[in-house]
mmCIF file of C-alpha atoms in Angstrom:
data_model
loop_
_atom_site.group_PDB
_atom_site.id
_atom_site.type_symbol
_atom_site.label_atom_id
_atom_site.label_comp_id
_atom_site.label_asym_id
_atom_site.label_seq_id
_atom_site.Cartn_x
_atom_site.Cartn_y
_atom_site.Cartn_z
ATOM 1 C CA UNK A 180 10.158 -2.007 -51.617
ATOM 2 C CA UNK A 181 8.162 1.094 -51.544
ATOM 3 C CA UNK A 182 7.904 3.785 -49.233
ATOM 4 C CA UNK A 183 4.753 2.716 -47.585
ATOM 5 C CA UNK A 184 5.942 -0.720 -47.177
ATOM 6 C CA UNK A 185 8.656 0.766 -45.332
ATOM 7 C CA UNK A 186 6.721 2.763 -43.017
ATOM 8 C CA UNK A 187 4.590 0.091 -42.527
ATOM 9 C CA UNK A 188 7.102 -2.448 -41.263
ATOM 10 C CA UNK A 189 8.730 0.166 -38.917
ATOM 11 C CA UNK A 190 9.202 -1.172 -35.361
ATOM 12 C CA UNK A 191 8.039 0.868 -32.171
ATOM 13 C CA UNK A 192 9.664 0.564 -28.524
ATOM 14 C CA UNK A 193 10.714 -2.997 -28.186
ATOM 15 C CA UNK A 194 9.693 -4.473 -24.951
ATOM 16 C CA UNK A 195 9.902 -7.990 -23.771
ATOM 17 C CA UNK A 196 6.477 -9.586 -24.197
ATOM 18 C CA UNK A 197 6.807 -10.547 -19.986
ATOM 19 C CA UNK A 198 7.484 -7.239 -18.229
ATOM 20 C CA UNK A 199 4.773 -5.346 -16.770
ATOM 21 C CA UNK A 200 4.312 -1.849 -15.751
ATOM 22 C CA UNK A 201 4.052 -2.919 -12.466
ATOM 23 C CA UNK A 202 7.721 -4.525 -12.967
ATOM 24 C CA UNK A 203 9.064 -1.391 -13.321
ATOM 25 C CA UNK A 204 7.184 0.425 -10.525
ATOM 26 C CA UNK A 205 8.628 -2.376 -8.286
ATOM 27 C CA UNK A 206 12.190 -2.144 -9.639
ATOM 28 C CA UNK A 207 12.305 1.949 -9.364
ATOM 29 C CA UNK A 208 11.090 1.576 -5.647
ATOM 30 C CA UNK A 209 14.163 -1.364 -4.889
ATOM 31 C CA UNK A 210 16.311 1.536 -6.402
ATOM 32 C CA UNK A 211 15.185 4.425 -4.073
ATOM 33 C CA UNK A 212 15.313 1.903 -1.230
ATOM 34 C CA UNK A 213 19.099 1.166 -2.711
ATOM 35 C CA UNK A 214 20.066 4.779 -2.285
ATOM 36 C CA UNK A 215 18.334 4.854 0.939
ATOM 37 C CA UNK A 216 20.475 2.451 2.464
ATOM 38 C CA UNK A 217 23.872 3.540 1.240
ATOM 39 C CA UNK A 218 23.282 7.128 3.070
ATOM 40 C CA UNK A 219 22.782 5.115 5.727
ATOM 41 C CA UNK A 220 25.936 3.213 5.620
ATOM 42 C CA UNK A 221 28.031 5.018 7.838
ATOM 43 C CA UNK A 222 24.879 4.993 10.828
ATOM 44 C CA UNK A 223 24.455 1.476 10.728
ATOM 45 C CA UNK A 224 26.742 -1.961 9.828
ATOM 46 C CA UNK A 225 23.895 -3.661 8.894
ATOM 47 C CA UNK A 226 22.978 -0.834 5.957
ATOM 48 C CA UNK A 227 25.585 -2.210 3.227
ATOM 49 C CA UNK A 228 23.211 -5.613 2.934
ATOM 50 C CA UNK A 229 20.397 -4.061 2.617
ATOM 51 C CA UNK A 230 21.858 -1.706 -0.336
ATOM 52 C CA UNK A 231 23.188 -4.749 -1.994
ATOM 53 C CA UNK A 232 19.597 -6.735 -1.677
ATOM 54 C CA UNK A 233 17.607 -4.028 -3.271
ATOM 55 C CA UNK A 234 20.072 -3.369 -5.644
ATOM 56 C CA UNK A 235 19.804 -7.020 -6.646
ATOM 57 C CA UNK A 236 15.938 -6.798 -6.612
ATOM 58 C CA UNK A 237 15.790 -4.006 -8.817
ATOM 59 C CA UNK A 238 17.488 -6.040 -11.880
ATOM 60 C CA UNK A 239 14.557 -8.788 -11.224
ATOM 61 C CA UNK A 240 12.781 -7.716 -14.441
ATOM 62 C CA UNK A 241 15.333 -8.262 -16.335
ATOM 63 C CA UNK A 242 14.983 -12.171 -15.289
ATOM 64 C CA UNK A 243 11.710 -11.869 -16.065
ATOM 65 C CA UNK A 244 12.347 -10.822 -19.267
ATOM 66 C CA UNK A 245 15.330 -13.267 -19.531
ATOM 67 C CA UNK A 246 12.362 -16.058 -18.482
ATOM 68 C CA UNK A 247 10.504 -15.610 -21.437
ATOM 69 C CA UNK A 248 8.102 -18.681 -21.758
ATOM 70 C CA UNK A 249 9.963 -21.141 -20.589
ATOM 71 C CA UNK A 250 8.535 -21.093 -16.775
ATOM 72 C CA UNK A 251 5.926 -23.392 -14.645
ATOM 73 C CA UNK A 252 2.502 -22.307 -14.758
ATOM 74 C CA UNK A 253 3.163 -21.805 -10.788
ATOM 75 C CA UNK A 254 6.054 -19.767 -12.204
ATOM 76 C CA UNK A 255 3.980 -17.929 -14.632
ATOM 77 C CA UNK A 256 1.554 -17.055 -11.447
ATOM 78 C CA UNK A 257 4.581 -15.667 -8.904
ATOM 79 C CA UNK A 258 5.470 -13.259 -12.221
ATOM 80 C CA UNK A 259 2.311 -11.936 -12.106
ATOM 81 C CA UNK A 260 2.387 -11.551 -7.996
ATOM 82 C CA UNK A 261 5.497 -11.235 -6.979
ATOM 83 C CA UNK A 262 5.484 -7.356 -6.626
ATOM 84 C CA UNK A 263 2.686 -7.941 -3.785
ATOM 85 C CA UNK A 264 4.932 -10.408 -1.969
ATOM 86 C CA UNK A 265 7.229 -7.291 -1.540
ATOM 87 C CA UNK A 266 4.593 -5.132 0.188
ATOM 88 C CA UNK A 267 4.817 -7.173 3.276
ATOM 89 C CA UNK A 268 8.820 -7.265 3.294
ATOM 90 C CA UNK A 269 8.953 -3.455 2.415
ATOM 91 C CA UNK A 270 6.946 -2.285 5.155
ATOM 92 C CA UNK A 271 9.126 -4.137 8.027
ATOM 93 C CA UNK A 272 12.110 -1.861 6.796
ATOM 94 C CA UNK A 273 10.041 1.320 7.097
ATOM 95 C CA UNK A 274 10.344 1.305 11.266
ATOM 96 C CA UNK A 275 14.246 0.630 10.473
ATOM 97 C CA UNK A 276 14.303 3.912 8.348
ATOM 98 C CA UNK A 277 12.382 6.155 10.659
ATOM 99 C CA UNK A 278 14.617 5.619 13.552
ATOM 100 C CA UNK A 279 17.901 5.848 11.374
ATOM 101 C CA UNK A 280 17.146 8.636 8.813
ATOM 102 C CA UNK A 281 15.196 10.775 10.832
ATOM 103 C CA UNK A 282 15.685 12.738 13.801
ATOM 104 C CA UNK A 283 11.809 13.315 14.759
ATOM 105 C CA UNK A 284 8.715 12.803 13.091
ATOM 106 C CA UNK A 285 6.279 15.525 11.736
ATOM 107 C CA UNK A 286 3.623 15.085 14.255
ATOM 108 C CA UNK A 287 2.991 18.542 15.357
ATOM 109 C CA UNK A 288 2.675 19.844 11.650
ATOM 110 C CA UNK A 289 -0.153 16.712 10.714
ATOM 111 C CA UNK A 290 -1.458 17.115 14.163
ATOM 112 C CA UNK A 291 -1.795 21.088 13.850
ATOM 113 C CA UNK A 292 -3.794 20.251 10.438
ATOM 114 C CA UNK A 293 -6.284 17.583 12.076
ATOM 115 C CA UNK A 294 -7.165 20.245 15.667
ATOM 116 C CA UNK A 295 -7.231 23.078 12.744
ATOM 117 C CA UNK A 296 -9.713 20.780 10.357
ATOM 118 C CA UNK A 297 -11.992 18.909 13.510
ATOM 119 C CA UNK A 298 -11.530 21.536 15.739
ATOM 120 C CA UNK A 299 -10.543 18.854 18.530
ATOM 121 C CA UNK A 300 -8.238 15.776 18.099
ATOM 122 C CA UNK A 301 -10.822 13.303 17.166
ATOM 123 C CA UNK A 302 -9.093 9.949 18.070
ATOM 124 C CA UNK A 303 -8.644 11.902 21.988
ATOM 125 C CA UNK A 304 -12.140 12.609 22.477
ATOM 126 C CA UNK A 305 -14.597 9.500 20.885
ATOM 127 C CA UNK A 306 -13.744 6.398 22.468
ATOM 128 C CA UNK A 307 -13.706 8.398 26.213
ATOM 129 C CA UNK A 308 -16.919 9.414 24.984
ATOM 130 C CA UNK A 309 -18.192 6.417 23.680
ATOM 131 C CA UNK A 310 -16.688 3.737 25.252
ATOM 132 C CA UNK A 311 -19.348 0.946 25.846
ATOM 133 C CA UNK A 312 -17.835 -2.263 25.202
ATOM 134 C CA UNK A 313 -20.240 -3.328 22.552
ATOM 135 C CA UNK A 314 -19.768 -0.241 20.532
ATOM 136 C CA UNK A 315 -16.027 -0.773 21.012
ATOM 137 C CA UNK A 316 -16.099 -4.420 19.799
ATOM 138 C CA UNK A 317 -17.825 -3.304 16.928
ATOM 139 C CA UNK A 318 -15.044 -0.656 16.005
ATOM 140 C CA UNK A 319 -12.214 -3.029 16.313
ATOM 141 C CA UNK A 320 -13.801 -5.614 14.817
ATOM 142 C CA UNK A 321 -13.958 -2.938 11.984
ATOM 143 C CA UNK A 322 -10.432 -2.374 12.222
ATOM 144 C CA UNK A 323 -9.510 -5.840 11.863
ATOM 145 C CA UNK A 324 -11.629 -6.121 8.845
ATOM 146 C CA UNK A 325 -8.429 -4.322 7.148
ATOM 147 C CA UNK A 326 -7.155 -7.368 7.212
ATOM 148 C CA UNK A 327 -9.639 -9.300 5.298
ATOM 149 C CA UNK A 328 -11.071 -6.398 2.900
ATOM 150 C CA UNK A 329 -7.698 -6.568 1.477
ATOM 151 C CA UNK A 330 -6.478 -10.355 2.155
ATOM 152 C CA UNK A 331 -9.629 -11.810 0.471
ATOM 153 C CA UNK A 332 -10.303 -10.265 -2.648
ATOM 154 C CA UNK A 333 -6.154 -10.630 -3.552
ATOM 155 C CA UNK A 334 -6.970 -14.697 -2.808
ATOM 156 C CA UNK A 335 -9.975 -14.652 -5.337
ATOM 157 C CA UNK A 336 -8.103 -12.833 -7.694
ATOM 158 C CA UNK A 337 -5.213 -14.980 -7.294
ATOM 159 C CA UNK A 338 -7.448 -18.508 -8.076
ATOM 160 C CA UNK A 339 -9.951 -17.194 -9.926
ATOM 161 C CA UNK A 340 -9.511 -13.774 -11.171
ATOM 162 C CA UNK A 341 -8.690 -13.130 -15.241
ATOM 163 C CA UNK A 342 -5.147 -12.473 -16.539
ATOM 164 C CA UNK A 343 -6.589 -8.806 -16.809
ATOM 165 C CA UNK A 344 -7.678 -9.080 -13.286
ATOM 166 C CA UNK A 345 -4.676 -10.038 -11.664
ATOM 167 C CA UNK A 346 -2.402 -7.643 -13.600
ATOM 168 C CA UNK A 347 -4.802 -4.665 -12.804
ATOM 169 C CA UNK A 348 -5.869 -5.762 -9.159
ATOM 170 C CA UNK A 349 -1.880 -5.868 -8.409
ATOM 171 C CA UNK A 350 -0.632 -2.992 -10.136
ATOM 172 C CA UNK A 351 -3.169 -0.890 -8.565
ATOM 173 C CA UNK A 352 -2.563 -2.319 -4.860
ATOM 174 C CA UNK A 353 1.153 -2.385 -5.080
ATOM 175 C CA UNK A 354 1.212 1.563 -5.994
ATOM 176 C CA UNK A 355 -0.977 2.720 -3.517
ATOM 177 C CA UNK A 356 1.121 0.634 -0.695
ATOM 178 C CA UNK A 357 4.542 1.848 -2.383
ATOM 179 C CA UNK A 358 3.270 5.846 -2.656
ATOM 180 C CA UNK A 359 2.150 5.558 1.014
ATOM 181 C CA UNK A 360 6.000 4.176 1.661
ATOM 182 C CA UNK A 361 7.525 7.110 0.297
ATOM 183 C CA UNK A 362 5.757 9.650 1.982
ATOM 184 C CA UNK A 363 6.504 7.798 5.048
ATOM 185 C CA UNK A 364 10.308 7.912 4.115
ATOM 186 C CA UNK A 365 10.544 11.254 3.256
ATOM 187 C CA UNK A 366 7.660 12.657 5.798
ATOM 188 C CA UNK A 367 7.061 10.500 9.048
ATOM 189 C CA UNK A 368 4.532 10.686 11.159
ATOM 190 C CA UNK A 369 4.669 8.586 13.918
ATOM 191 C CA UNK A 370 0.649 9.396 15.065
ATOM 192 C CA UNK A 371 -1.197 9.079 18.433
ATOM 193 C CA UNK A 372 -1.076 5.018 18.311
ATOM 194 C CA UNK A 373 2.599 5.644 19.726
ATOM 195 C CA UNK A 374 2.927 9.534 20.726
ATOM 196 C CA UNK A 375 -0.459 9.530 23.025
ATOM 197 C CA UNK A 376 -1.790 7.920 26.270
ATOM 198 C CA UNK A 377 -4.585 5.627 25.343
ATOM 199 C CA UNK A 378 -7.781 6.001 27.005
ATOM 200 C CA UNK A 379 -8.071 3.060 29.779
ATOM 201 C CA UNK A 380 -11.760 1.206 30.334
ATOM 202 C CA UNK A 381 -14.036 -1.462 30.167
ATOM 203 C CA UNK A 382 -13.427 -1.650 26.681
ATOM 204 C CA UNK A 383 -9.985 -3.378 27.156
ATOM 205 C CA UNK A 384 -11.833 -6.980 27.905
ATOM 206 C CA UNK A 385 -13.246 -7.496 24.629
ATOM 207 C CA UNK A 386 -12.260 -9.849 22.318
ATOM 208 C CA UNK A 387 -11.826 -7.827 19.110
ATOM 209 C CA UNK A 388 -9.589 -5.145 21.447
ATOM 210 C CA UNK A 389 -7.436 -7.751 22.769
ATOM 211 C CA UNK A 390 -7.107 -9.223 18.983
ATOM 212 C CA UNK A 391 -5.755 -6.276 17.190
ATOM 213 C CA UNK A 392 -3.745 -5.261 20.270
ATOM 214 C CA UNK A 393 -1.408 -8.742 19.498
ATOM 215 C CA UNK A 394 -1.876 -8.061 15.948
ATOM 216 C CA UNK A 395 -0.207 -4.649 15.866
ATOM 217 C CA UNK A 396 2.299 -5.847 18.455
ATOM 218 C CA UNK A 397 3.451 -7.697 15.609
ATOM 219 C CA UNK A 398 3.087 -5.192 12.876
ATOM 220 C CA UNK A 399 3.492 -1.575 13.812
ATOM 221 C CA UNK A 400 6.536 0.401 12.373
ATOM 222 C CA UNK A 401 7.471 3.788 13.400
ATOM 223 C CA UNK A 402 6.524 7.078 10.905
ATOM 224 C CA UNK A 403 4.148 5.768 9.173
ATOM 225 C CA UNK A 404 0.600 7.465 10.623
ATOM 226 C CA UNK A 405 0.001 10.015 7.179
ATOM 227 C CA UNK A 406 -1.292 8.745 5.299
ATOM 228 C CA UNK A 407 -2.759 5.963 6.497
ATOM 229 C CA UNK A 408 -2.108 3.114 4.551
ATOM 230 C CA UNK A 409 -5.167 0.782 5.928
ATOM 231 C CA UNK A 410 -7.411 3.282 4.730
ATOM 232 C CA UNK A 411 -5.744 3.565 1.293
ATOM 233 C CA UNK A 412 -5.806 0.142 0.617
ATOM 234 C CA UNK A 413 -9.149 -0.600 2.044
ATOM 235 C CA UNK A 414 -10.416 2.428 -0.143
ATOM 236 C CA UNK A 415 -8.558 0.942 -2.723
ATOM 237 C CA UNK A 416 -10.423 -2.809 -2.697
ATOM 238 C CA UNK A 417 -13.541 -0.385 -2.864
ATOM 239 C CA UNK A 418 -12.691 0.336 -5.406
ATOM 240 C CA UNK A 419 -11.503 -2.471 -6.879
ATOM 241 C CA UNK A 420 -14.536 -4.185 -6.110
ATOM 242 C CA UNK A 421 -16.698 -1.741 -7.791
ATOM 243 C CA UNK A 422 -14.333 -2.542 -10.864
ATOM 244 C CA UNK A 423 -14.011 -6.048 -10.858
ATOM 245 C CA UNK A 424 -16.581 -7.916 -8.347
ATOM 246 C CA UNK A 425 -20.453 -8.671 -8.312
ATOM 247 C CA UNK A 426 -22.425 -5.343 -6.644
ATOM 248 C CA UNK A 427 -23.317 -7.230 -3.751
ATOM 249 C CA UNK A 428 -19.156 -7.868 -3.127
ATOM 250 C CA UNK A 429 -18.687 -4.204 -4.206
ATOM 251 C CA UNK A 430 -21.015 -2.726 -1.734
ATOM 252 C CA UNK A 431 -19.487 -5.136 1.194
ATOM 253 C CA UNK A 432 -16.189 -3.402 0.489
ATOM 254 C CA UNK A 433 -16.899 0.296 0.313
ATOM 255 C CA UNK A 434 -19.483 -0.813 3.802
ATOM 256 C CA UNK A 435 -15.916 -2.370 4.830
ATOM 257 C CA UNK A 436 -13.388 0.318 4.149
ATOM 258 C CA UNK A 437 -15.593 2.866 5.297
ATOM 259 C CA UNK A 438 -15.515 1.217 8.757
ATOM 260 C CA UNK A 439 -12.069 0.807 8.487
ATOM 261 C CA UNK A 440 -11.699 4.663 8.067
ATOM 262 C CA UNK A 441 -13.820 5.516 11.283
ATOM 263 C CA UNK A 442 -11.968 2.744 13.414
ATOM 264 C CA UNK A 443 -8.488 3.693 12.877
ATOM 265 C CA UNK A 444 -9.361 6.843 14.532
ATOM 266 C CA UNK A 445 -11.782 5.243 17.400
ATOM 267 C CA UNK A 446 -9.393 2.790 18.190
ATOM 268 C CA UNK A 447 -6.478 5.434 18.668
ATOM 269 C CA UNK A 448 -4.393 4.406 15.865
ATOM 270 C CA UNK A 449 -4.867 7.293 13.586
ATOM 271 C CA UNK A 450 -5.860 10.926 13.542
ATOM 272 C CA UNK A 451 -8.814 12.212 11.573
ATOM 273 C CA UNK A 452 -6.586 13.592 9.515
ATOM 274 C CA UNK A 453 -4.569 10.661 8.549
ATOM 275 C CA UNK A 454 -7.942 8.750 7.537
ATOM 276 C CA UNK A 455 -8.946 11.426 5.221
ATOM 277 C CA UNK A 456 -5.942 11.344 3.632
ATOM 278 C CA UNK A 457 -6.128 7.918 3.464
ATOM 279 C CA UNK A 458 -8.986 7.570 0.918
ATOM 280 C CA UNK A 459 -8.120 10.639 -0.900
ATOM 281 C CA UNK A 460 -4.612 9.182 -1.616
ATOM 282 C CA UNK A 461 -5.922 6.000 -2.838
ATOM 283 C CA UNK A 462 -8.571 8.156 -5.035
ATOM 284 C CA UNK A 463 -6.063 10.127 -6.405
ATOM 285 C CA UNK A 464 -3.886 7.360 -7.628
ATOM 286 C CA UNK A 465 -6.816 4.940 -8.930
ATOM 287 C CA UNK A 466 -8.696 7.459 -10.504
ATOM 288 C CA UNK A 467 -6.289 9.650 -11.619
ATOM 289 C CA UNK A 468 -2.488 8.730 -11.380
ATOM 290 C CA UNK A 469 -2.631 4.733 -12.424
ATOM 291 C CA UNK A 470 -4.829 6.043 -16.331
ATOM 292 C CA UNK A 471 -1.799 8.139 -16.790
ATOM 293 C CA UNK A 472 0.562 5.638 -16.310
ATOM 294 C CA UNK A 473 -0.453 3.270 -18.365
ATOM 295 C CA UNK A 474 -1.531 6.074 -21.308
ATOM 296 C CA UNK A 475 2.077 6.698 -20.936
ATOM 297 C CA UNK A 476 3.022 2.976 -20.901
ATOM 298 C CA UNK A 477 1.044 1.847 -23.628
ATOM 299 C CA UNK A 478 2.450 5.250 -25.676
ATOM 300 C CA UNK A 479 6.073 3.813 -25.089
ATOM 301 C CA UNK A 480 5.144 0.134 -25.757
ATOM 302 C CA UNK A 481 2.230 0.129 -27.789
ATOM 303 C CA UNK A 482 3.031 -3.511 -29.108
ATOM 304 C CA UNK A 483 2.467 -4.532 -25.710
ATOM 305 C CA UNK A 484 -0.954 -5.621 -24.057
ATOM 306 C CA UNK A 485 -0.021 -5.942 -20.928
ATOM 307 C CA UNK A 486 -0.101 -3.430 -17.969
#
């Protein structure tokens, strides 16, 4: 055998044909939620489950990998998903983490930044200024369209989106929600939904008020104002449906997440500041961070066509 036979057969990085990129971004994240619950240990009893759950979630690629072929196609579809599944779960720990890691939020430093940007706290002064009912109803009807902008387009994907479409819709979703977790970790804000005194008025009988006051009843955890994570993923299903989806669906979700970025600070929930951040965040990691990754991925596993 010759020299250029041997170069020729020479194997790159092996990878199992199964694990994605997003795999891996979902297993490093179960490991820095690991370590974040065994500091936490000695604060609270509950801390040494949590430690041992994530620990035990980080080694799920390796079933994956162990999986191979030899799964349902209903299998075959959770593979591809699963690492959304954990966005929900994730964020009910976050509240959890605020109150035991952290002493006090950073609310004074992001609210400094937002009166030294607007020159006034935006989310104090609009709805007092504005608050006819109708206009009202039509901002929290906006804000509840966070719900859908992002809900909707993850159900087409998921029954009739491409292989490609699935693997890049949920790689690019789950990073933006997982980034926004670790800045919460490591710098909460807690924001002006819980820290201020909410402007009383007609504007409390409307439907689409009353609706998204039981929905974030349900929902809200502590630190986790900067940035703000509805706008990032609603910025990020702009996107998404500029990249994937008919223009008619594309320009319903940039119309969409824009009014989710104006809401969140009409309805209270959010300074200025925090919405801002919001779409730049998401634009930073689409456009910038998630090409790197996977030039870096591919460069590692370049037998591998899957992201």
């Amino acid at each position: 055998m010759g020299m250029g036979d041997s170069d020729a057969i020479k194997p790159g990085p092996s990878k199992p044909e199964h694990l994605k990129l997003v795999d891996q971004i979902s297993a490093a994240y179960n490991v820095l939620l690991a370590v974040v619950w065994a500091t936490l240990i000695p604060q609270w009893p509950y801390a040494w489950a949590l430690f041992l759950t994530h620990g035990a979630a980080a080694l799920l690629p390796r079933l994956i990998e162990r999986a191979g072929d030899g799964l349902t196609p209903v299998g075959r579809l959770l593979r591809d998903i699963y690492p959304l599944l954990w966005i929900l779960a994730f964020w009910t720990e976050l509240d959890f983490i605020r109150r035991l890691l952290h002493d006090a939020a950073y609310d004074r430093v992001i609210g400094g930044l937002d009166a030294a940007l607007f020159g006034v706290h935006l989310d104090e002064v609009w709805m007092p200024a504005m608050p006819w009912v109708w206009f009202s109803e039509i901002m929290h009807l906006a804000y509840f369209g966070y719900y859908l902008t992002v809900i909707l387009p993850l159900l087409y994907m998921l029954f009739k989106g491409s292989r490609e479409m699935r693997h890049d819709m949920t790689l690019r979703v789950v990073l933006v929600y997982f980034a926004c977790y670790v800045v919460y970790i490591a710098f909460p804000v807690d924001g002006p939904h819980f820290l201020s005194e909410h402007y009383q008025g007609p504007h409390q009988q409307g439907l689409f008020y009353r609706l998204e006051r039981v929905l974030q009843g349900q929902g809200d955890s502590l630190g986790c104002a900067f940035p703000s994570s509805h706008v990032a993923a609603s910025t990020t299903m702009a996107y998404l449906g500029v990249r994937w989806f008919s223009r008619p669906v594309a320009v319903l979700l940039v119309v969409a997440a824009a009014g989710v970025a104006v809401s969140t600070v009409y309805t209270q929930n959010h300074f200025a500041i925090d919405s801002v951040a919001g779409i730049l965040f998401a634009l930073w990691i689409n456009v910038l961070v998630v090409p790197v990754l996977m030039r870096w991925w591919r460069s590692e596993y370049p037998l591998s066509d899957i992201q």
